[in-house]
Coordinates of C-alpha atoms in Angstrom, one line a residue:
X102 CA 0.0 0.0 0.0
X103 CA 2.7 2.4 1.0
X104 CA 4.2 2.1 -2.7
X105 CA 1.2 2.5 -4.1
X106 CA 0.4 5.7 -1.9
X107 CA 3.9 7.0 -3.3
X108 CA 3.0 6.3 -6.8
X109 CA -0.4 8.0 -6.6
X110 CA 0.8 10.8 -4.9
X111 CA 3.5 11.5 -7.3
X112 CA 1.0 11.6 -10.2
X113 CA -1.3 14.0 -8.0
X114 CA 1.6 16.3 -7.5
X115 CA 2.8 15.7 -11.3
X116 CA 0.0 14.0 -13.0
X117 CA 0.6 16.0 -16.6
X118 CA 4.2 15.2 -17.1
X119 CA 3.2 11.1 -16.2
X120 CA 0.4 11.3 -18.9
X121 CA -3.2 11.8 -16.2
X122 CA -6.4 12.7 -17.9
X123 CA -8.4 15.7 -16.3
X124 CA -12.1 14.2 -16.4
X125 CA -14.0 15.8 -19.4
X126 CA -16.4 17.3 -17.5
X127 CA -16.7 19.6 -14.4
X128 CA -18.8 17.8 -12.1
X129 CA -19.3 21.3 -9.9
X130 CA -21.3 22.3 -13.2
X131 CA -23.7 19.6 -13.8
X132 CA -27.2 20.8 -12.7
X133 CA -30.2 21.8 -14.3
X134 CA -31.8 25.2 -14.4
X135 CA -34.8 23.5 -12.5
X136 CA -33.3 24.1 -9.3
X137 CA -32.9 28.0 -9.5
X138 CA -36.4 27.9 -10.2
X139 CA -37.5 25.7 -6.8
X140 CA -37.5 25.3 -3.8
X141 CA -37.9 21.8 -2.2
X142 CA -36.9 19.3 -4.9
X143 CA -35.7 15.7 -4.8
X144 CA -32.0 16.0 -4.9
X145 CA -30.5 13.5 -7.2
X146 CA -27.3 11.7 -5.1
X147 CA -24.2 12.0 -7.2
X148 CA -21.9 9.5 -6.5
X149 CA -18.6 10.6 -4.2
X150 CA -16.0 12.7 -5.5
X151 CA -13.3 15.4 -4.7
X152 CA -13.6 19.0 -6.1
X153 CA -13.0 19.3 -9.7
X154 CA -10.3 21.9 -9.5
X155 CA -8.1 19.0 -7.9
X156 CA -8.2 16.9 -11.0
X157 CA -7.9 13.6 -8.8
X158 CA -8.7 10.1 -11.2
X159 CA -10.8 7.2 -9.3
X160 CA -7.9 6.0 -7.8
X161 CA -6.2 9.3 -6.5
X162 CA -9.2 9.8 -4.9
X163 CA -9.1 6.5 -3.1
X164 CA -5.8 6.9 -2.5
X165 CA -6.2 10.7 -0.5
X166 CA -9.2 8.4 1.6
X167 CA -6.0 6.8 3.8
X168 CA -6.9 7.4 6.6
X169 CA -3.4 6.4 7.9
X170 CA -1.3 8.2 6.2
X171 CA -3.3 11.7 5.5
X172 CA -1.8 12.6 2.4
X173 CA -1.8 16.4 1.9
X174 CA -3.5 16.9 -1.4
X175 CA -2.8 20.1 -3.9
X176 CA -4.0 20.9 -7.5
X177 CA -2.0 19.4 -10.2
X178 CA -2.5 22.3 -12.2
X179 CA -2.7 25.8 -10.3
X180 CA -3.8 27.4 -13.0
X181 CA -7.3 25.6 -12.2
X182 CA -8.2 28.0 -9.3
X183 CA -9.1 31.8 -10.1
X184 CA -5.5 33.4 -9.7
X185 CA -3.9 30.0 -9.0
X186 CA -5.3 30.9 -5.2
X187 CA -4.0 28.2 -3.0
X188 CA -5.5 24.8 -1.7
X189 CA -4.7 21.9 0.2
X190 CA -6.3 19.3 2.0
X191 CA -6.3 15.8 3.7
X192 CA -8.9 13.7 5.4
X193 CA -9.9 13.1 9.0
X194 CA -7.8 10.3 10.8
X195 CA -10.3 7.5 10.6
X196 CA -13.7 9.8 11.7
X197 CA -16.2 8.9 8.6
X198 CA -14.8 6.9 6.0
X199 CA -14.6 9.9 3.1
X200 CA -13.4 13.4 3.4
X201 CA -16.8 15.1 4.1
X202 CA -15.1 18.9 3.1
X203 CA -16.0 20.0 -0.2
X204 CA -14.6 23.4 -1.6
X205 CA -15.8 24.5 -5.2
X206 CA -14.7 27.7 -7.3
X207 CA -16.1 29.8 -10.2
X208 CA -15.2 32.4 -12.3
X209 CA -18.2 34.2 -14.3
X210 CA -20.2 37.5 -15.9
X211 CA -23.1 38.8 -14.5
X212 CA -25.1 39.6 -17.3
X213 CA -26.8 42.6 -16.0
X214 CA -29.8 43.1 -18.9
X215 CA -31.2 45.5 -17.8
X216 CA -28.5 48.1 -18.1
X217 CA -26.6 45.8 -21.1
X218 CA -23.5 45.7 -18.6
X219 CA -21.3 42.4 -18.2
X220 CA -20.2 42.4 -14.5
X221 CA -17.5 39.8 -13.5
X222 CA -17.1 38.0 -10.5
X223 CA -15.4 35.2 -8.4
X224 CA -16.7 32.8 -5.8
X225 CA -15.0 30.3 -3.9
X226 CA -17.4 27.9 -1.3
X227 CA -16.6 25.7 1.3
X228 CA -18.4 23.0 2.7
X229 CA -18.2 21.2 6.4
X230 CA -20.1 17.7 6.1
X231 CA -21.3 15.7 9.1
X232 CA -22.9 12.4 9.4
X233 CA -22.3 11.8 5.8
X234 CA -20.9 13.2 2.8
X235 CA -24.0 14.0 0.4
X236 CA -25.4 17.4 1.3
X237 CA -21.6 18.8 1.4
X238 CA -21.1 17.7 -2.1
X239 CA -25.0 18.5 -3.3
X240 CA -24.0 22.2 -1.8
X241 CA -20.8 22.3 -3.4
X242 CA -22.6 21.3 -7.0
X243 CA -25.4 23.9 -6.8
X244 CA -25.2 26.7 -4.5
X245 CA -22.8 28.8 -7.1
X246 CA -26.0 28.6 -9.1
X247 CA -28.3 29.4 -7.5
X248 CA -26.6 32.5 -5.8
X249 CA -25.4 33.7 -9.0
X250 CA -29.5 33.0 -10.1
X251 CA -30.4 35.4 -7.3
X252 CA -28.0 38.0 -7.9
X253 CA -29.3 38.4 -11.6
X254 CA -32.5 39.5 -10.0
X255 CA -30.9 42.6 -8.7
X256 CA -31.6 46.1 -10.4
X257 CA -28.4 46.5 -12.0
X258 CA -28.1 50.5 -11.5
X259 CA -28.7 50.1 -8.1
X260 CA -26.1 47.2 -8.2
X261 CA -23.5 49.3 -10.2
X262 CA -24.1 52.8 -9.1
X263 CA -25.6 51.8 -5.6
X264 CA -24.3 55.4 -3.1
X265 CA -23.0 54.7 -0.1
X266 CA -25.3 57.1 1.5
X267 CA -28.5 56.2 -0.1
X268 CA -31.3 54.3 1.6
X269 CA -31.1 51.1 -0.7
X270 CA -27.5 50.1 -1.6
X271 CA -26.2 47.6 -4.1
X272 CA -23.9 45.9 -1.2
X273 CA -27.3 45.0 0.8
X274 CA -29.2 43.8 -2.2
X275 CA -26.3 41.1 -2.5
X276 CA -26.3 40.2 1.1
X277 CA -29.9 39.6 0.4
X278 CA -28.8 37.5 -3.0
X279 CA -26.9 35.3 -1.0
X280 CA -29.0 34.8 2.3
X281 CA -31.8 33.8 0.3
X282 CA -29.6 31.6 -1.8
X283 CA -28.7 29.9 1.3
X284 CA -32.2 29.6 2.0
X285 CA -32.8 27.9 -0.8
X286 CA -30.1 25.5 -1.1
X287 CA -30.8 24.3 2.2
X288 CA -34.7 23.4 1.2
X289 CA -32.9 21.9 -1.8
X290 CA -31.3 19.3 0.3
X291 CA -34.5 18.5 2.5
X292 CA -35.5 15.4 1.2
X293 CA -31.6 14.2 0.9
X294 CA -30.9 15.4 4.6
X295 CA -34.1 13.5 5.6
X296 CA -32.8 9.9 4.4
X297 CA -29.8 10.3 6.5
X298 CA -28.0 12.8 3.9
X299 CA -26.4 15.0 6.9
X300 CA -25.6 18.4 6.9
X301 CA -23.4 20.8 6.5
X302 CA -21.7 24.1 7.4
X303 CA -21.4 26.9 4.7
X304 CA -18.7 29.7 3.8
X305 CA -18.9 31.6 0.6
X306 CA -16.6 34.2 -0.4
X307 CA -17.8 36.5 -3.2
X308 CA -15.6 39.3 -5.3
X309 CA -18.2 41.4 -7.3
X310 CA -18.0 45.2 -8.0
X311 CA -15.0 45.6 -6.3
X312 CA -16.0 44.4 -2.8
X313 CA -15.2 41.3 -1.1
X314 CA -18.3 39.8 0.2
X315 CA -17.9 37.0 3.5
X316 CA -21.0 34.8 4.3
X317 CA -20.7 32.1 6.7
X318 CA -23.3 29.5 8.3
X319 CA -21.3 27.1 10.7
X320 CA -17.9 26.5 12.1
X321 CA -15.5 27.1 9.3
X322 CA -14.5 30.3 9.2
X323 CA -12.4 33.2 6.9
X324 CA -9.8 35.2 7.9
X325 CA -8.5 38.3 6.5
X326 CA -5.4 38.9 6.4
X327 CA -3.9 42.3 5.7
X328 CA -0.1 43.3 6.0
X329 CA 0.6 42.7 9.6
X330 CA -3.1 42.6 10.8
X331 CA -5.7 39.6 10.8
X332 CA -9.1 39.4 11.4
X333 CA -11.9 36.6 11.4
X334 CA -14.6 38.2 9.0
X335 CA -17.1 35.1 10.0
X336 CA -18.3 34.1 13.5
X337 CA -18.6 30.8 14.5
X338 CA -21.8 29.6 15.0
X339 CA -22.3 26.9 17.6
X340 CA -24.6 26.3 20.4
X341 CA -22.1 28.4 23.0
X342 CA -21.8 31.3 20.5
X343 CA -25.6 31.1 19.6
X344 CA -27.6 30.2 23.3
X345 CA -29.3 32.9 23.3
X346 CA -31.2 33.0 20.2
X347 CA -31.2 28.7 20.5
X348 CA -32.7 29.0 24.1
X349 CA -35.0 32.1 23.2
X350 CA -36.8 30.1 20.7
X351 CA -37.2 26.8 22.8
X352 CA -38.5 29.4 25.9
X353 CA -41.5 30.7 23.8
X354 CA -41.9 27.0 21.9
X355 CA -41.2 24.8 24.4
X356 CA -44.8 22.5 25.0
X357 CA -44.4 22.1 20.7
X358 CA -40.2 21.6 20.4
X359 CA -39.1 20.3 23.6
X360 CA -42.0 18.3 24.0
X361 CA -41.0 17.8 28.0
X362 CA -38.1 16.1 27.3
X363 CA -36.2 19.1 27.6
X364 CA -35.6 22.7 30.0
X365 CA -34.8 26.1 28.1
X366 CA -33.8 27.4 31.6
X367 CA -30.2 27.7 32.3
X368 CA -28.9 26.9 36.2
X369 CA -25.6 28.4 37.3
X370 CA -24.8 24.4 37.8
X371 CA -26.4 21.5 36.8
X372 CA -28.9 20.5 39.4
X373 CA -29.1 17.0 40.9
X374 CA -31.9 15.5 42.1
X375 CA -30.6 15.3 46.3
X376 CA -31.6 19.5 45.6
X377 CA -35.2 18.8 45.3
X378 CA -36.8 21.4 46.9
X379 CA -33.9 23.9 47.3
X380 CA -33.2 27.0 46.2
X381 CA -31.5 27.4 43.0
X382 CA -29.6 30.0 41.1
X383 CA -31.3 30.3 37.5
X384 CA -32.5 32.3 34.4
X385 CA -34.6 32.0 31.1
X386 CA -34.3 33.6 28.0
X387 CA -35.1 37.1 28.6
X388 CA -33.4 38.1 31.8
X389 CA -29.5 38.9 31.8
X390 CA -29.1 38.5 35.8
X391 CA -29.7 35.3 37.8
X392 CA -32.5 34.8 40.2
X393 CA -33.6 32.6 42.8
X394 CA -35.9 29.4 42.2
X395 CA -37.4 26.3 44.4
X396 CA -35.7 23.2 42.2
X397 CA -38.7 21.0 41.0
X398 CA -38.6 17.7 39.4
X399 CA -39.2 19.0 35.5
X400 CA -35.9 21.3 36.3
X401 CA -33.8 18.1 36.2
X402 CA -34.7 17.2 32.6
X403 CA -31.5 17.8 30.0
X404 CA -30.7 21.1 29.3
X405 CA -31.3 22.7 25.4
X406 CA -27.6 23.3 25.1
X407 CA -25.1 21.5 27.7
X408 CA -21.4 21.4 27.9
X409 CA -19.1 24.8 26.7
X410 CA -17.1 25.4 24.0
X411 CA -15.9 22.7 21.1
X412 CA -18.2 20.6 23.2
X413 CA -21.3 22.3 23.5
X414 CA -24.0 20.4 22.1
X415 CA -27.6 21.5 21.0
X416 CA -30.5 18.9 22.7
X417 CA -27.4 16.8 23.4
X418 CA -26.5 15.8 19.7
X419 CA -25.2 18.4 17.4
X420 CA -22.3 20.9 18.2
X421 CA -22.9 23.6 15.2
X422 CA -25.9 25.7 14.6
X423 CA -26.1 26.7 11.5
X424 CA -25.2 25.2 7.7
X425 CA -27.5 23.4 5.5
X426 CA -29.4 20.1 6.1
X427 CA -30.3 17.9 9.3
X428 CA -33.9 17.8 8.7
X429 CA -34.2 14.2 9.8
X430 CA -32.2 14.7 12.8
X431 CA -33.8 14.0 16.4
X432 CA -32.5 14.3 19.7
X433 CA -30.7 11.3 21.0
X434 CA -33.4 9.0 23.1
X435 CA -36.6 11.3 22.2
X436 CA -38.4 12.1 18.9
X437 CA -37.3 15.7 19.4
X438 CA -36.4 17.3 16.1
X439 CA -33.6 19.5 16.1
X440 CA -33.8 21.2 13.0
X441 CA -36.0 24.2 14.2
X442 CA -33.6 24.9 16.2
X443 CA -30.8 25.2 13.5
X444 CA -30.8 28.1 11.0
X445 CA -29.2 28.3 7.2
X446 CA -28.9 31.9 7.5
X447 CA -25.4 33.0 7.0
X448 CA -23.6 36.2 8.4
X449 CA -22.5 38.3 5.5
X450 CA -19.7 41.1 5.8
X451 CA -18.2 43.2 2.5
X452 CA -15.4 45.4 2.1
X453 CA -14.3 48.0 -0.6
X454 CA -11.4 46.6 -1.6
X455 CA -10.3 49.9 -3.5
X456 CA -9.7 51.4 0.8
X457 CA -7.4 48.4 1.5
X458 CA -4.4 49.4 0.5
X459 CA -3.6 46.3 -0.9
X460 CA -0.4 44.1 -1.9
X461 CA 0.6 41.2 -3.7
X462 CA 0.9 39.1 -0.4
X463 CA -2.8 40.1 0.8
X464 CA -5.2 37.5 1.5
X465 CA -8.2 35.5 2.8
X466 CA -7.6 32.2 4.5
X467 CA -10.6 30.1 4.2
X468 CA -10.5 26.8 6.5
X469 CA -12.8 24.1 7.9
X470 CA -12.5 23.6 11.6
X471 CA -10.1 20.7 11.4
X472 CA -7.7 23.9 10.8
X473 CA -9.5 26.1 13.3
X474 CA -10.0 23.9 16.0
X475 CA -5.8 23.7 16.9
X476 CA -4.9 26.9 15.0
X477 CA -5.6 30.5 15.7
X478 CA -6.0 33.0 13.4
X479 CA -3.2 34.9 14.7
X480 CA -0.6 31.5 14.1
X481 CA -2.5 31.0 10.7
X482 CA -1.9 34.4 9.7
X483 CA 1.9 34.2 10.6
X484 CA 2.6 31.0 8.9
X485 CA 1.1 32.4 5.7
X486 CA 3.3 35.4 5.7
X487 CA 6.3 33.3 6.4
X488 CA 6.0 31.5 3.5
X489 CA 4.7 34.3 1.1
X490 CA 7.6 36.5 2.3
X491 CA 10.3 35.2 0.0
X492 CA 10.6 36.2 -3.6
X493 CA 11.1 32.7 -5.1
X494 CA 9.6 30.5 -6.1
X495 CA 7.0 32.6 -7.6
X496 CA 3.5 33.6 -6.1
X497 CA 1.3 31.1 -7.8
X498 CA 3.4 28.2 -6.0
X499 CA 3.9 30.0 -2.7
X500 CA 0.3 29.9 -2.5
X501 CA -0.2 26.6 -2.7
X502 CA 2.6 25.9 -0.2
X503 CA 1.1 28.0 2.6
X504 CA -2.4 26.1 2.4
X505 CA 0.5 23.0 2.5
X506 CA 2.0 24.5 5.3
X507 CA -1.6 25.1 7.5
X508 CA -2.8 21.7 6.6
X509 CA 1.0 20.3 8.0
X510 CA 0.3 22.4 11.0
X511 CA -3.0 21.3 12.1
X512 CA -2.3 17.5 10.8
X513 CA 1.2 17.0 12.5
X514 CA 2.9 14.0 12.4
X515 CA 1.7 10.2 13.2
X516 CA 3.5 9.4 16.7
X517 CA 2.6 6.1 17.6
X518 CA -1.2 6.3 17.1
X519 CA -1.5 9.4 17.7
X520 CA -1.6 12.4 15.6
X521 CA 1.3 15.0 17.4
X522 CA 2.6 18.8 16.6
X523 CA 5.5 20.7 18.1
X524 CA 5.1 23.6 15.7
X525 CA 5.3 27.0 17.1
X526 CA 2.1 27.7 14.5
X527 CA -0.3 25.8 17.3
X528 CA -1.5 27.9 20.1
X529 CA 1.1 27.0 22.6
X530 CA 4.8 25.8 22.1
X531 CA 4.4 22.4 23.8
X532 CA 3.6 19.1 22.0
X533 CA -0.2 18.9 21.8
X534 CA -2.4 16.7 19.8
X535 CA -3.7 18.1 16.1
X536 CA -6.6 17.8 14.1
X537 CA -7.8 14.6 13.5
X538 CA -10.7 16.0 11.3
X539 CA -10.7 16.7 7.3
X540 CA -8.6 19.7 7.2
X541 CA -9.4 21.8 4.3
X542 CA -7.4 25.3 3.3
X543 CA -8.2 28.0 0.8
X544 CA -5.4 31.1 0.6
X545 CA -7.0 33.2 -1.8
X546 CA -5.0 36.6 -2.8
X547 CA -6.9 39.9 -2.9
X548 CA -4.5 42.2 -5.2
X549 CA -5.0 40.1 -8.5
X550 CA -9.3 40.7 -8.3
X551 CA -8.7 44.4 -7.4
X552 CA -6.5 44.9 -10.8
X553 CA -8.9 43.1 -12.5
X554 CA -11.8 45.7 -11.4
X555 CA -10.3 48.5 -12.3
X556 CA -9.3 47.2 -15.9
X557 CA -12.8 46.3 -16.3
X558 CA -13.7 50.1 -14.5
X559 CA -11.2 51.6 -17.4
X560 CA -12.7 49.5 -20.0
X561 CA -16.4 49.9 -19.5
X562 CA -15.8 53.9 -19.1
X563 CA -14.1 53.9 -22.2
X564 CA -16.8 51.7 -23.9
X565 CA -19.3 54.3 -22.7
X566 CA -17.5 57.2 -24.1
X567 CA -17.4 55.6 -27.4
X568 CA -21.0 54.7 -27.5
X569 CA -22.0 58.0 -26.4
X570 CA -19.9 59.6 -29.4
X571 CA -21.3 57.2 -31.7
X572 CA -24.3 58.5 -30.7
X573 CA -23.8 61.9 -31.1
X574 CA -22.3 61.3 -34.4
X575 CA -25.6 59.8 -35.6
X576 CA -27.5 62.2 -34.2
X577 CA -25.5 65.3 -35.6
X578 CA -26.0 64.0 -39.1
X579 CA -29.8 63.9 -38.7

């Protein structure tokens, strides 16, 4: 096997100079223009595959499933991602049996009719699947589509032209676009989710009119980084981060969601049932402070959200809150369903790109949480300027090797049977255990999309000018 690994490897790495076939077709494009136009439909299951981008044949992709050896896997050809942005990944250490991440890119035109403008744009996705693979790779197949489908419904002056200052701007008509695409995609995957499809988390990241638009759904998570600064432009939505709204919701609904198998009430500690009768500290939903109660018997059912942090759980059984899917799921020992509960709403930020200031070695890491989860964004951030800092080799492989680099840094190395890091990238200095989820990187560089915008700013302008000559031209010699 370890030969054969090798030999694989080597033609992912190098598969053009030992004679590999790309597949024909891109697999992210196959859909039908149906699904822009529904709703709820009956998602047809494709069968498993890697993003297209990564070029892998059927046994590559068997190959990156090793579960012990974690192979870190790259794009043959980087010229297959917009600006040869980087990408590396490798699967979880034995978790579920296929890499659940998906990641999908596009490069496009708006065709704005309505103003006869052709507006281009870029969008990278990534997908976090859990308790299966299919609504990850569903997601990373249509949701392009259909948020490019709701985009094309914008006005197109107001998308263009849209003032900073005025009541309706173009930057909030395409946060709409893309929370109502996420909307969509996640009825999409009802019927799929409900057969024991899973679910996923969501991250898009959009360049249109030169802004960079963020929207995230889950635990993955982008981060911006800028010269010597970094900053997470999503929030990680998990049943810690999102208690409020989680137990707000199961307050008002409990008799119909919890069905009494459940409190929304949060105690300071979990009461046990030797406090019968006691006085208790507590609060629901709508109070900030604490307060005083007698401790009944219905007080000592589960809590809606237990444990903190990584290991908060909603109803005891899932540990993220938003992303797409998980309409079949129930709570563990009870027909409690858990999906009102969860929401496919991302959070959307933009930025003007044109007041960034921006250089070559400017970009936007975009990770699953097998990167997050032993990696900070301040370490993440330093190891990508480490390895962009040199002049050689040039940008389009220094890319590549910093998503290498993350994905070594949250992976480690196979100790025994464990999976072990000393790198100074991890959050402390000491040997610690790394990720043994599917660890998924995206290092995307910001400089090459603003040139672009501003050749096609110089273009369109002089396009106009010309027109509007032409048209004076024909109207002088009436």
């Amino acid at each position: 096997m370890l030969n054969r690994f090798k030999s694989v490897i080597m033609n992912v790495m190098g598969g053009s100079e030992l004679g590999l076939q790309y597949p024909t077709n891109d697999t992210d494009n196959e859909t039908s223009s149906d699904y822009l136009n529904s709703n709820v439909v009956d998602v047809e299951d494709k069968p498993y595959s890697r993003p297209s981008f990564l070029g892998l044949t059927t046994e590559e992709t068997i190959v990156s499933a090793d579960h012990g050896v974690r192979p870190i896997i790259v794009p043959r050809d980087l010229s297959r991602l917009p600006w040869c942005a980087g990408y590396a990944e490798c699967i979880n250490a034995g978790k579920s049996t296929w890499n659940e991440d998906q990641t999908s890119a596009t490069r496009g035109d708006l065709k704005l009719s309505d103003i006869n403008v052709t507006l281009p744009y870029v969008m990278f996705s990534m997908f976090d699947g859990h308790a299966g693979y299919k609504v990850a790779l569903t997601a990373r197949l249509h949701l392009h589509r259909i948020i490019l489908g709701k985009l094309l419904e914008i006005p197109g002056n107001i998308l263009l032209h849209g003032d900073e200052d005025a009541l309706l701007r173009g930057k909030d008509l395409v946060d709409g676009a893309i929370e109502l695409a996420y909307e969509q995609m996640d009825q999409m995957v009802e019927l799929q989710a409900q057969r024991k499809g899973g679910g996923c988390t969501a991250i898009t990241i959009l360049f249109l009119n030169g802004r960079l638009y963020a929207a995230g759904a889950g635990d993955s998570r982008a981060v911006l980084v800028l010269g010597d600064t970094q900053r997470a432009l999503t929030r990680d939505h998990t049943p810690d981060s999102e208690s409020d709204r989680i137990r707000l919701l199961g307050y008002v609904r409990r008799d119909e969601l919890l069905k009494g198998h459940f409190t929304a009430l949060e105690f300071r500690k979990r009461p046990s049932e030797k406090e019968l009768g006691s006085m208790i500290l507590y609060r629901n939903p709508f109070m900030t402070g604490w307060a005083y109660k007698e401790l009944t018997s219905a007080d000592l059912k589960p809590p809606l959200i237990s444990g903190h942090g990584k290991r908060s759980r909603v109803l005891g059984t899932i540990g993220v809150t938003r992303g797409f899917g998980d309409h079949g799921l129930k709570a563990a020992c009870t027909r409690v369903n858990i999906k009102p509960f969860l929401s496919s709403q991302p959070e959307v930020q933009s930025i003007d790109l044109d007041n960034c200031n921006l250089t070559e070695r400017d970009c936007i890491i975009v990770a699953t949480d097998g990167l997050w989860d032993v990696v900070s964004n301040k370490a993440a951030a330093s190891v990508l300027r480490k390895t962009l800092a040199p002049d050689y080799p040039s940008l389009e492989y220094r890319l590549t090797m910093s998503a290498q680099e993350l994905v070594q840094a949250a992976r480690g190395t196979l100790v025994g049977r464990a999976w072990l890091s000393k790198s100074e990238n991890l959050e402390d200095t000491d040997e610690k255990f790394s990720s043994v989820d599917d660890i998924s990187v995206l290092v995307v560089p910001l400089y090459p999309y603003l040139c672009e915008h501003k050749q096609w700013l110089k273009t369109t302008e002089q396009e106009r000018r010309y027109m509007d000559s032409l048209h004076k031209s024909v109207d002088d010699s009436v």
